[in-house]
């Protein structure tokens, strides 16, 4: 997983609340066998509408999604994070996130930054003024800046640390590589082995 | 004071697998002895490894089999359903690329993942077993700590052979007494779940104890541990004993020579200490237990077969009452109908709960020389290719076919209807599987969970029946009951 510190890119405003994971990625896409390539699945229903924000040329290549409250509620599917990530988003801003979605984001290197609802509205206003403008999400200072506006966001210390270090769950465990190897060296001979085939 | 407090079986196995003890509320890092893999929950785990450029750390502790999607007829033809075929092909490619042992359709060791592990002697006491499948709890029958995991955890185990885990609470389920002939392990576990509810085991590892458990075969213990998850538990365990050792000895991957001696010595220590304290305890009387059956749409909605469909209006808890009402509507049942008056359209004998050789023997012992009821479709699906071969060597296939039932190839089959083996909408089935959820066996299908003996009696009479309802020599039923 790549380390995250300062993200700068086009901000796409998603002016909807209660965006659940079924809307982020509909269930039909869960049959796939890969962990990437979900960019076409993201907001699949809404993207049929040419007016949808992500279909507007001004927001092409957007990196930061600025969403309404209660983003990522509903089913626990990790695919929701994969789809956002595959589409090109590095951060999602909202005043409230679904718990599981927020947890999954931290594990997959997607920054879920929580802002005051009034600050989200200020960012929306700034983007409306100049659609396609860039925004900076700074994980070091925990701030979001657009033009002359700078507002704070919150994220728990543990997730922030993991993102800054670029540690997914596996990366975190592999910090105990020495202990694992040591445990393996003590493993008794009677314990099961699938190879060689008998 | 906890100074003199002993340890439960679960705690002993846990402690013996601690790689790193978690501090300040952090999870413990546990070593995983055996990782079972199948085609449904593994594709993205392998893809994740590929993306991160990570290898499988211990291919020699990993084994894969094809089961959920595989057809049970014409197994040499390409799989028709595209999603199913893609999942199977993906597993084959991943196994090749990452060097993982795979038993494919047509292979003698292919079968339901929870049948294959024990059959090969890979499942043994005192080990940790995981699989991207909730019924991994099956393997706890050997005194192993075995639980289901999600796809990202599958990737984690493939990459590190460990899992970060928070300790579980422990619950003792003590079943004392002697089962009457015709009453089996399946009836015990259905009764346990009816008693504690589908959420009753949440957060717990269950340990099944008591004379009735000790007297069960390994197959019976597997049936019980298999369904621990249906009580909401993370895992179920039975302490190993001579029955366990006898079952394991001589299996392909069981320890041999010096290793066997060392292993048995250690395994004998895997008993809950007398001074250990469980976080919760439940008791069940085996003497009075009758054949059990579910009437609703979760495994906790069950009654003795001699009882009636419950009347929701007598249920006090409003949540449970409306659940029961909804279940009866889905199941198209009327309150107070005797369970034994319910006619079925199908009987499914199979699944990781009841598809081992002893299950098939029990089923066959009841149907031998009989004819199935006219309007009932009966399907018998062995748990693995090896079980199928063993059964055929004993003539069980013949008995099944003479009875008028279908003898199929191994796999999950109608347990979840991911392959073409499904119920039609509205069809009612007596099934030896583990889940009676709405649509589980096919959209609109209605499932009654039962033991192999009840499945057999039902197939003969066409209505939900216990072996006690058959005019048949009691010895037959007795020996069948002993078998499971
Ligand atoms: S038989 Fe049923 S419960 Fe068992 S592994 Fe297969 S699908 Fe799951």
XYZ file of C-alpha atoms and ligand atoms in Angstrom:
690
model
C 0.000 0.000 0.000
C 1.323 3.411 -0.920
C 1.942 5.952 1.802
C -0.414 8.947 1.869
C 0.611 12.416 3.036
C -0.471 15.354 0.867
C -3.091 14.832 -1.834
C -3.627 17.544 -4.420
C -6.136 17.184 -7.230
C -9.508 18.044 -8.698
C -12.371 18.002 -6.194
C -15.711 16.507 -7.259
C -18.732 17.607 -5.210
C -21.246 14.823 -4.520
C -24.138 16.765 -3.062
C -26.073 13.854 -1.678
C -26.452 12.452 1.805
C -26.774 8.818 2.870
C -24.815 7.404 -0.021
C -24.762 3.715 0.882
C -22.368 1.105 -0.446
C -25.067 -0.289 -2.738
C -25.054 3.038 -4.555
C -21.271 3.239 -4.537
C -21.146 -0.187 -6.162
C -24.233 -2.268 -6.966
C -24.291 -5.927 -5.947
C -24.043 -7.299 -9.495
C -20.385 -6.279 -9.568
C -19.545 -8.429 -6.564
C -19.299 -11.518 -8.754
C -15.988 -10.434 -10.195
C -12.821 -12.275 -9.273
C -10.352 -9.376 -9.210
C -9.543 -6.743 -6.646
C -9.059 -3.968 -9.195
C -10.818 -2.782 -12.319
C -13.960 -1.572 -10.548
C -13.764 1.988 -11.965
C -16.690 1.328 -14.315
C -18.783 0.033 -11.414
C -18.453 3.154 -9.259
C -21.834 4.884 -8.807
C -22.968 2.754 -11.717
C -26.635 3.713 -11.465
C -26.030 7.452 -11.282
C -23.461 7.492 -14.048
C -26.144 6.546 -16.565
C -27.210 10.191 -16.178
C -25.008 12.447 -18.374
C -25.498 15.295 -15.885
C -24.022 13.298 -13.006
C -21.051 15.130 -11.515
C -18.473 12.517 -12.519
C -19.675 12.716 -16.136
C -18.932 16.431 -16.353
C -15.686 17.285 -18.162
C -14.705 19.799 -15.468
C -14.334 16.977 -12.967
C -12.430 14.552 -15.153
C -9.591 12.903 -13.263
C -11.007 13.957 -9.891
C -8.961 12.823 -6.895
C -11.009 14.108 -3.982
C -14.698 13.346 -3.469
C -16.533 15.922 -1.375
C -19.678 14.165 -0.203
C -22.716 14.900 1.926
C -23.276 13.394 5.379
C -23.445 9.629 6.059
C -21.273 8.454 3.228
C -20.596 4.710 2.910
C -23.371 3.322 5.074
C -24.972 -0.091 4.473
C -23.430 -3.400 3.486
C -19.846 -4.066 4.491
C -18.545 -4.728 0.979
C -14.885 -3.791 0.605
C -15.595 -3.343 -3.098
C -16.903 0.155 -2.353
C -13.418 1.279 -1.408
C -11.851 -0.564 -4.338
C -14.217 1.158 -6.781
C -13.447 4.633 -5.433
C -9.741 3.910 -5.473
C -9.810 2.415 -8.978
C -11.695 5.430 -10.298
C -8.838 7.591 -9.075
C -10.033 8.929 -5.750
C -7.390 9.241 -3.058
C -9.585 10.950 -0.470
C -13.257 11.242 0.439
C -14.505 14.116 2.571
C -17.760 13.917 4.496
C -19.223 15.071 7.786
C -20.075 11.470 8.736
C -19.031 8.060 7.440
C -20.440 4.571 7.803
C -18.248 2.817 10.387
C -17.313 -0.216 8.351
C -16.656 1.874 5.270
C -14.324 4.120 7.224
C -12.490 1.086 8.626
C -12.163 -0.494 5.192
C -10.866 2.784 3.737
C -8.042 3.036 6.241
C -6.992 -0.517 5.432
C -6.945 0.097 1.677
C -5.139 3.435 1.600
C -8.178 5.625 0.908
C -8.212 8.709 3.138
C -11.653 9.206 4.716
C -11.500 12.700 6.212
C -14.251 13.915 8.498
C -15.110 17.621 8.313
C -17.721 19.848 9.871
C -20.813 19.922 7.684
C -20.505 23.710 7.362
C -16.947 23.305 6.063
C -18.112 20.774 3.466
C -20.615 23.386 2.306
C -17.884 26.020 2.099
C -15.810 23.699 -0.066
C -18.818 23.006 -2.274
C -19.288 26.774 -2.672
C -15.630 27.266 -3.566
C -15.820 24.470 -6.156
C -19.085 25.833 -7.584
C -17.337 29.144 -8.153
C -14.669 27.498 -10.205
C -15.557 23.930 -11.192
C -12.525 21.713 -11.705
C -10.294 23.641 -9.352
C -7.730 21.798 -7.307
C -7.937 21.085 -3.633
C -5.275 19.949 -1.187
C -5.879 17.406 1.562
C -2.934 17.441 3.925
C -2.749 14.445 6.267
C 0.263 15.910 8.085
C -1.526 19.055 9.209
C -5.019 17.479 8.998
C -6.338 20.320 6.870
C -8.139 20.789 3.574
C -7.317 23.886 1.465
C -8.991 25.257 -1.592
C -8.058 28.739 -2.778
C -7.785 30.923 0.307
C -9.948 28.598 2.395
C -8.283 26.232 4.843
C -10.387 24.031 7.154
C -9.434 21.239 9.570
C -10.487 17.602 9.348
C -10.369 14.769 11.833
C -9.150 11.212 11.515
C -8.181 8.814 14.277
C -4.471 8.733 15.130
C -4.046 5.040 14.397
C -5.491 5.246 10.881
C -3.512 8.429 10.213
C -0.311 6.705 11.245
C -1.054 3.685 9.042
C -1.796 5.879 6.040
C 1.344 7.971 6.565
C 3.412 4.777 6.838
C 1.588 3.080 3.966
C 0.795 0.028 6.088
C -2.068 -2.246 5.130
C -3.053 -5.050 7.532
C -0.502 -7.372 6.004
C 2.234 -4.753 6.090
C 1.444 -4.199 9.733
C 1.733 -7.901 10.547
C 4.936 -8.250 8.562
C 6.560 -5.819 11.009
C 6.536 -8.902 13.263
C 8.366 -10.950 10.630
C 11.116 -11.930 13.091
C 8.585 -13.242 15.616
C 6.742 -15.207 12.922
C 9.940 -16.805 11.665
C 10.957 -17.625 15.206
C 7.564 -19.233 15.877
C 7.911 -21.297 12.702
C 11.324 -22.552 13.731
C 9.749 -23.983 16.886
C 6.801 -25.630 15.131
C 6.615 -29.354 16.009
C 7.143 -31.983 13.340
C 3.732 -33.603 13.884
C 1.790 -30.503 12.874
C 0.040 -30.771 9.503
C 1.724 -30.187 6.169
C -0.156 -30.295 2.879
C 3.033 -30.748 0.856
C 4.489 -33.025 -0.293
C 1.241 -34.705 -1.325
C 0.778 -38.064 0.372
C -8.676 -14.570 42.573
C -7.652 -16.256 39.384
C -4.251 -17.576 40.480
C -5.226 -21.231 40.625
C -7.555 -20.979 37.649
C -6.896 -23.618 35.015
C -7.358 -23.244 31.293
C -10.100 -24.301 28.933
C -9.291 -26.327 25.838
C -9.814 -23.237 23.682
C -7.436 -21.164 25.805
C -4.759 -23.843 25.619
C -4.857 -24.009 21.845
C -4.936 -20.223 21.611
C -1.926 -19.813 23.887
C 0.080 -22.370 21.942
C -0.312 -20.261 18.788
C 0.599 -16.851 20.136
C 3.189 -15.223 17.918
C 2.803 -11.778 19.458
C 0.700 -11.005 22.518
C -1.333 -7.877 21.851
C -0.864 -5.070 24.325
C -3.154 -2.182 25.265
C -6.203 -3.719 23.638
C -4.385 -4.598 20.417
C -5.266 -8.034 19.001
C -3.025 -11.059 19.515
C -1.155 -12.334 16.491
C -1.954 -16.039 16.088
C -0.166 -18.605 13.962
C -2.326 -20.608 11.548
C -1.447 -24.287 11.121
C -3.760 -25.103 8.250
C -5.399 -22.890 5.631
C -8.189 -24.378 3.526
C -9.128 -22.595 0.335
C -12.066 -22.832 -2.096
C -13.078 -21.005 -5.254
C -15.629 -18.527 -3.906
C -13.744 -16.534 -1.288
C -10.198 -16.779 -2.622
C -9.998 -14.968 -6.000
C -9.566 -11.451 -4.633
C -7.216 -12.659 -1.940
C -4.843 -14.034 -4.563
C -5.315 -10.916 -6.665
C -4.355 -8.800 -3.661
C -1.120 -10.765 -3.298
C -0.412 -10.272 -6.971
C -0.982 -6.509 -6.738
C 1.330 -6.188 -3.750
C 3.922 -8.550 -5.227
C 3.641 -10.919 -2.264
C 4.066 -14.710 -2.401
C 2.053 -17.308 -0.469
C 4.183 -17.627 2.637
C 3.475 -21.305 3.359
C 2.079 -23.229 0.388
C 2.884 -26.316 2.454
C 0.234 -25.321 5.015
C -2.356 -24.474 2.387
C -4.727 -26.682 0.413
C -7.476 -25.836 -2.044
C -10.473 -27.702 -3.377
C -13.364 -26.947 -5.717
C -16.737 -27.411 -4.088
C -19.301 -24.604 -4.005
C -19.855 -24.233 -7.755
C -19.079 -27.680 -9.033
C -21.760 -29.665 -10.833
C -22.784 -33.019 -9.377
C -23.817 -34.469 -12.736
C -21.794 -34.769 -15.954
C -18.674 -33.520 -14.203
C -16.537 -33.981 -17.295
C -18.420 -31.321 -19.264
C -17.546 -27.594 -19.057
C -19.516 -25.751 -16.368
C -22.425 -23.958 -18.021
C -22.809 -21.003 -15.654
C -20.275 -18.324 -16.527
C -19.688 -16.960 -13.019
C -19.210 -20.461 -11.662
C -16.795 -21.351 -14.421
C -14.821 -18.147 -13.957
C -14.426 -18.778 -10.227
C -13.209 -22.319 -10.819
C -10.824 -21.305 -13.610
C -9.488 -18.484 -11.465
C -8.756 -20.852 -8.600
C -6.932 -23.204 -10.962
C -4.781 -20.383 -12.328
C -4.069 -19.000 -8.876
C -3.117 -22.390 -7.486
C -0.705 -22.900 -10.354
C 0.800 -19.420 -10.090
C 1.252 -19.482 -6.311
C 2.177 -23.144 -5.939
C -0.867 -24.145 -3.889
C -2.040 -27.752 -3.817
C -5.447 -28.018 -5.486
C -7.902 -30.877 -5.800
C -9.972 -30.195 -8.879
C -13.226 -31.664 -10.039
C -12.546 -35.238 -11.112
C -9.676 -35.664 -8.636
C -10.109 -38.401 -6.018
C -9.525 -35.941 -3.157
C -11.920 -33.306 -4.495
C -14.895 -32.491 -2.341
C -16.364 -30.124 0.213
C -13.458 -28.385 1.870
C -14.618 -29.432 5.361
C -14.822 -33.064 4.351
C -11.459 -33.079 2.597
C -9.351 -31.759 5.501
C -10.353 -34.442 8.018
C -10.345 -37.187 5.405
C -6.706 -36.492 4.524
C -5.711 -36.441 8.183
C -4.726 -32.766 7.919
C -7.257 -31.731 10.548
C -5.917 -32.786 13.951
C -6.123 -31.825 17.619
C -4.456 -28.723 18.945
C -4.028 -26.910 15.637
C -5.490 -23.701 14.255
C -7.514 -24.011 11.040
C -9.003 -21.216 8.960
C -10.925 -21.063 5.701
C -12.896 -18.380 3.917
C -16.067 -20.195 4.899
C -18.193 -19.981 8.011
C -18.552 -23.733 8.458
C -14.844 -24.092 9.146
C -16.031 -24.660 12.706
C -16.470 -28.315 11.609
C -12.792 -29.025 12.246
C -13.183 -28.161 15.929
C -14.504 -31.711 16.365
C -10.859 -32.788 16.604
C -10.006 -30.323 19.359
C -8.667 -27.831 16.843
C -9.424 -24.107 16.946
C -11.139 -23.615 13.609
C -13.053 -20.635 12.314
C -14.257 -18.942 9.166
C -12.665 -15.740 7.853
C -13.409 -13.107 5.192
C -11.605 -12.595 1.908
C -9.190 -9.938 3.178
C -8.262 -12.258 6.024
C -7.709 -15.036 3.494
C -5.186 -12.758 1.808
C -3.649 -11.969 5.186
C -3.171 -15.642 6.014
C -1.824 -16.455 2.553
C 0.754 -13.681 2.963
C 1.716 -14.101 6.616
C 0.336 -17.458 7.891
C -0.961 -15.475 10.878
C -4.062 -13.531 11.875
C -4.526 -10.662 14.311
C -7.362 -11.768 16.592
C -9.072 -10.601 19.728
C -9.558 -13.386 22.296
C -12.979 -15.058 22.392
C -15.123 -15.864 25.380
C -15.752 -19.530 26.156
C -19.034 -21.383 26.598
C -19.461 -24.966 27.801
C -22.292 -26.940 26.230
C -22.705 -30.062 28.303
C -24.839 -32.882 26.940
C -25.241 -35.702 29.458
C -27.042 -38.983 29.037
C -27.668 -41.566 26.344
C -29.308 -40.844 23.033
C -32.218 -43.092 22.219
C -31.932 -45.132 19.024
C -32.863 -42.937 16.097
C -31.644 -39.764 17.793
C -28.326 -38.440 16.498
C -25.746 -35.683 16.628
C -27.813 -33.526 14.280
C -30.701 -33.611 16.720
C -28.374 -32.538 19.537
C -27.115 -29.490 17.687
C -30.546 -28.477 16.372
C -31.827 -28.680 19.938
C -28.868 -26.650 21.229
C -29.486 -23.893 18.683
C -33.217 -23.885 19.391
C -32.312 -23.480 23.057
C -29.710 -20.706 22.903
C -30.901 -19.022 19.704
C -29.038 -18.066 16.552
C -27.272 -15.265 18.412
C -26.704 -17.198 21.649
C -23.135 -18.115 20.844
C -22.041 -14.708 19.625
C -18.478 -13.892 20.645
C -17.940 -17.382 22.077
C -15.982 -20.475 21.299
C -18.240 -23.360 22.300
C -16.880 -26.494 23.904
C -19.179 -29.508 23.649
C -18.749 -31.844 26.600
C -20.494 -34.562 28.549
C -21.137 -38.261 28.109
C -23.391 -37.919 25.064
C -20.651 -36.049 23.188
C -17.950 -38.496 24.287
C -20.023 -41.355 22.881
C -20.304 -39.770 19.436
C -18.215 -40.821 16.465
C -15.942 -38.229 14.821
C -18.581 -37.765 12.127
C -21.179 -36.951 14.755
C -18.841 -34.509 16.471
C -18.162 -32.840 13.129
C -21.901 -32.462 12.533
C -22.218 -30.687 15.871
C -19.181 -28.427 15.525
C -20.193 -27.624 11.943
C -23.362 -25.913 13.117
C -21.758 -23.918 15.941
C -21.777 -20.990 13.563
C -25.571 -21.237 13.318
C -25.711 -20.393 17.014
C -23.634 -17.321 16.185
C -20.438 -18.773 17.675
C -17.028 -18.213 16.184
C -16.012 -21.840 16.688
C -16.996 -25.100 18.362
C -14.660 -27.666 19.881
C -14.628 -31.159 21.336
C -11.645 -32.295 23.415
C -9.683 -35.051 21.664
C -9.849 -38.606 23.016
C -9.284 -42.173 21.869
C -12.090 -41.831 19.283
C -10.181 -38.915 17.755
C -6.851 -40.736 17.748
C -8.382 -43.871 16.225
C -9.992 -41.839 13.464
C -6.747 -40.086 12.605
C -4.267 -42.911 12.812
C -3.008 -44.023 9.425
C -4.617 -41.226 7.407
C -2.353 -39.874 4.652
C -1.247 -36.704 6.464
C -1.644 -37.801 10.067
C 1.617 -37.867 12.005
C 3.511 -41.168 11.869
C 6.255 -42.902 13.853
C 7.934 -40.715 16.488
C 5.771 -37.775 15.497
C 2.629 -39.779 16.237
C 3.842 -40.663 19.716
C 4.808 -37.088 20.481
C 1.552 -35.777 19.063
C -0.688 -38.137 21.050
C 1.172 -37.291 24.226
C 0.500 -33.610 23.629
C -3.069 -34.147 22.436
C -3.897 -35.916 25.698
C -3.159 -32.654 27.528
C -5.815 -30.868 25.488
C -8.573 -31.179 28.050
C -10.208 -28.314 29.861
C -8.670 -28.183 33.341
C -10.989 -28.964 36.225
C -10.294 -25.563 37.715
C -10.993 -23.729 34.476
C -13.936 -21.346 34.339
C -16.190 -20.900 31.310
C -17.766 -17.522 30.654
C -21.112 -19.248 30.128
C -22.603 -22.742 30.493
C -25.527 -24.545 28.880
C -26.900 -28.015 29.694
C -28.887 -30.421 27.564
C -30.383 -33.762 28.545
C -29.635 -36.443 25.954
C -31.978 -39.033 27.520
C -35.141 -37.166 26.610
C -34.033 -35.803 23.250
C -36.165 -36.680 20.224
C -35.520 -36.348 16.507
C -35.570 -32.641 15.739
C -36.681 -30.558 12.782
C -36.815 -26.866 11.907
C -40.100 -25.207 11.004
C -38.853 -21.688 10.209
C -36.246 -19.782 8.275
C -33.372 -19.807 10.716
C -31.731 -22.850 12.315
C -32.921 -21.820 15.780
C -36.567 -22.195 14.777
C -36.834 -25.903 15.504
C -38.956 -28.355 17.497
C -39.122 -32.059 18.204
C -40.619 -33.867 15.275
C -43.510 -35.059 17.460
C -44.568 -31.465 18.174
C -46.660 -28.993 16.230
C -45.790 -25.922 14.214
C -45.563 -23.256 16.916
C -48.228 -20.628 17.283
C -46.667 -17.160 16.992
C -49.462 -15.603 19.039
C -48.070 -17.420 22.098
C -44.604 -15.871 21.701
C -44.105 -13.026 24.139
C -41.095 -11.246 22.640
C -42.553 -9.009 19.900
C -39.474 -9.320 17.704
C -39.471 -13.080 17.873
C -43.186 -13.163 17.319
C -43.036 -11.177 14.107
C -40.019 -13.245 12.991
C -42.071 -16.383 13.542
C -45.041 -14.948 11.685
C -42.881 -14.016 8.736
C -41.191 -17.425 8.789
C -44.502 -19.281 8.771
C -45.703 -17.190 5.883
C -42.563 -17.916 3.868
C -42.709 -21.587 4.795
C -46.440 -21.709 3.968
C -47.211 -23.361 7.310
C -50.164 -22.959 9.618
C -49.681 -22.700 13.358
C -50.458 -25.861 15.373
C -50.141 -28.235 12.412
C -48.397 -31.433 13.546
C -44.895 -31.380 12.043
C -45.394 -34.954 10.873
C -48.291 -33.941 8.636
C -46.065 -31.738 6.509
C -45.465 -33.235 3.060
C -42.226 -32.567 1.229
C -41.304 -32.367 -2.454
C -37.634 -33.120 -2.059
C -35.085 -34.700 0.234
C -31.461 -33.560 0.150
C -28.896 -35.827 1.751
C -25.548 -34.050 1.709
C -23.526 -30.920 2.728
C -20.567 -30.487 5.043
C -22.894 -31.154 7.985
C -23.897 -34.681 6.960
C -22.188 -36.129 3.891
C -19.445 -38.297 5.325
C -19.377 -42.043 4.944
C -21.121 -42.717 8.258
C -23.896 -40.301 7.340
C -24.429 -42.156 4.074
C -24.350 -45.493 5.883
C -26.991 -44.294 8.325
C -29.194 -43.031 5.508
C -28.727 -46.239 3.516
C -29.502 -48.466 6.502
C -32.984 -46.967 6.709
C -33.861 -46.919 2.998
C -32.387 -50.306 2.183
C -34.915 -52.446 0.343
C -37.526 -49.672 0.417
C -38.971 -47.408 -2.259
C -39.103 -43.654 -1.957
C -42.467 -41.922 -1.764
C -43.875 -41.214 -5.224
C -43.870 -37.449 -5.388
C -40.576 -36.891 -3.642
C -37.328 -36.123 -5.419
C -34.407 -37.549 -3.415
C -30.833 -36.493 -4.014
C -27.818 -38.043 -2.310
C -24.580 -36.092 -2.644
C -21.421 -37.477 -1.034
C -19.145 -34.915 0.605
C -16.087 -35.873 -1.376
C -15.053 -38.007 -4.313
C -13.378 -40.375 -1.863
C -16.540 -40.752 0.203
C -18.366 -41.542 -3.030
C -15.864 -44.261 -3.909
C -15.984 -45.695 -0.402
C -19.786 -45.716 -0.480
C -19.807 -47.434 -3.861
C -17.469 -50.099 -2.564
C -20.066 -50.802 0.124
C -22.929 -50.867 -2.373
C -24.556 -47.714 -1.031
C -24.958 -46.296 -4.547
C -26.997 -49.384 -5.437
C -29.205 -49.006 -2.375
C -29.758 -45.352 -3.214
C -30.626 -46.036 -6.830
C -32.889 -48.992 -6.039
C -34.689 -46.702 -3.633
C -35.403 -44.358 -6.519
C -33.001 -41.609 -5.419
C -30.295 -39.838 -7.405
C -26.672 -40.704 -6.655
C -24.532 -37.673 -7.428
C -20.918 -36.527 -7.577
C -19.368 -34.665 -4.642
C -19.816 -30.998 -3.792
C -21.873 -28.446 -1.859
C -24.749 -28.970 -4.257
C -28.208 -28.130 -2.951
C -26.852 -26.904 0.370
C -26.681 -23.465 -1.223
C -27.746 -23.924 -4.821
C -24.795 -22.175 -6.432
C -24.717 -24.949 -9.009
C -27.803 -26.233 -10.880
C -28.961 -28.306 -7.860
C -31.745 -26.073 -6.622
C -35.272 -26.154 -5.316
C -37.965 -24.646 -7.525
C -39.963 -21.751 -6.011
C -42.396 -23.078 -3.420
C -40.797 -26.527 -3.219
C -40.391 -27.985 0.248
C -37.317 -29.978 1.176
C -36.140 -32.063 4.120
C -32.430 -31.353 4.081
C -29.478 -32.630 6.082
C -27.655 -29.323 5.505
C -27.191 -26.481 7.974
C -29.102 -23.418 6.782
C -32.815 -22.992 6.221
C -32.618 -19.308 5.254
C -35.108 -17.967 2.721
C -33.995 -18.949 -0.762
C -30.888 -20.776 0.471
C -31.594 -23.913 -1.565
C -33.066 -22.021 -4.492
C -35.267 -18.938 -4.841
C -38.547 -19.490 -3.010
C -37.445 -22.921 -1.764
C -38.523 -24.057 1.721
C -36.066 -25.952 3.869
C -36.555 -28.174 6.925
C -33.253 -29.110 8.540
C -33.095 -32.727 9.674
C -30.719 -35.604 10.444
C -29.838 -38.281 7.867
C -32.152 -40.728 9.639
C -35.076 -38.305 9.532
C -34.245 -37.496 5.900
C -34.391 -41.206 5.094
C -37.667 -41.801 6.939
C -39.151 -38.708 5.280
C -38.080 -39.906 1.842
C -39.912 -43.177 2.477
C -43.134 -41.700 3.838
C -43.260 -38.424 1.909
C -44.060 -36.472 5.055
C -41.640 -35.309 7.740
C -41.010 -38.522 9.662
C -38.786 -39.915 12.311
C -37.205 -43.332 12.041
C -39.579 -44.249 14.874
C -42.471 -43.965 12.470
C -41.195 -46.762 10.258
C -42.317 -50.331 10.507
C -38.848 -51.686 10.502
C -36.633 -53.847 12.604
C -35.441 -51.792 15.561
C -31.912 -53.159 15.230
C -31.521 -51.521 11.882
C -32.429 -48.166 13.280
C -30.307 -48.764 16.341
C -27.219 -49.575 14.352
C -27.864 -46.611 12.097
C -28.150 -44.360 15.108
C -24.857 -45.620 16.456
C -23.205 -44.832 13.189
C -23.636 -41.083 13.414
S -21.778 -27.734 2.032
Fe -22.946 -25.859 2.317
S -22.328 -25.043 4.281
Fe -20.843 -26.583 3.686
S -19.183 -25.463 2.728
Fe -20.592 -26.092 1.117
S -22.024 -24.420 0.893
Fe -20.961 -24.091 2.811
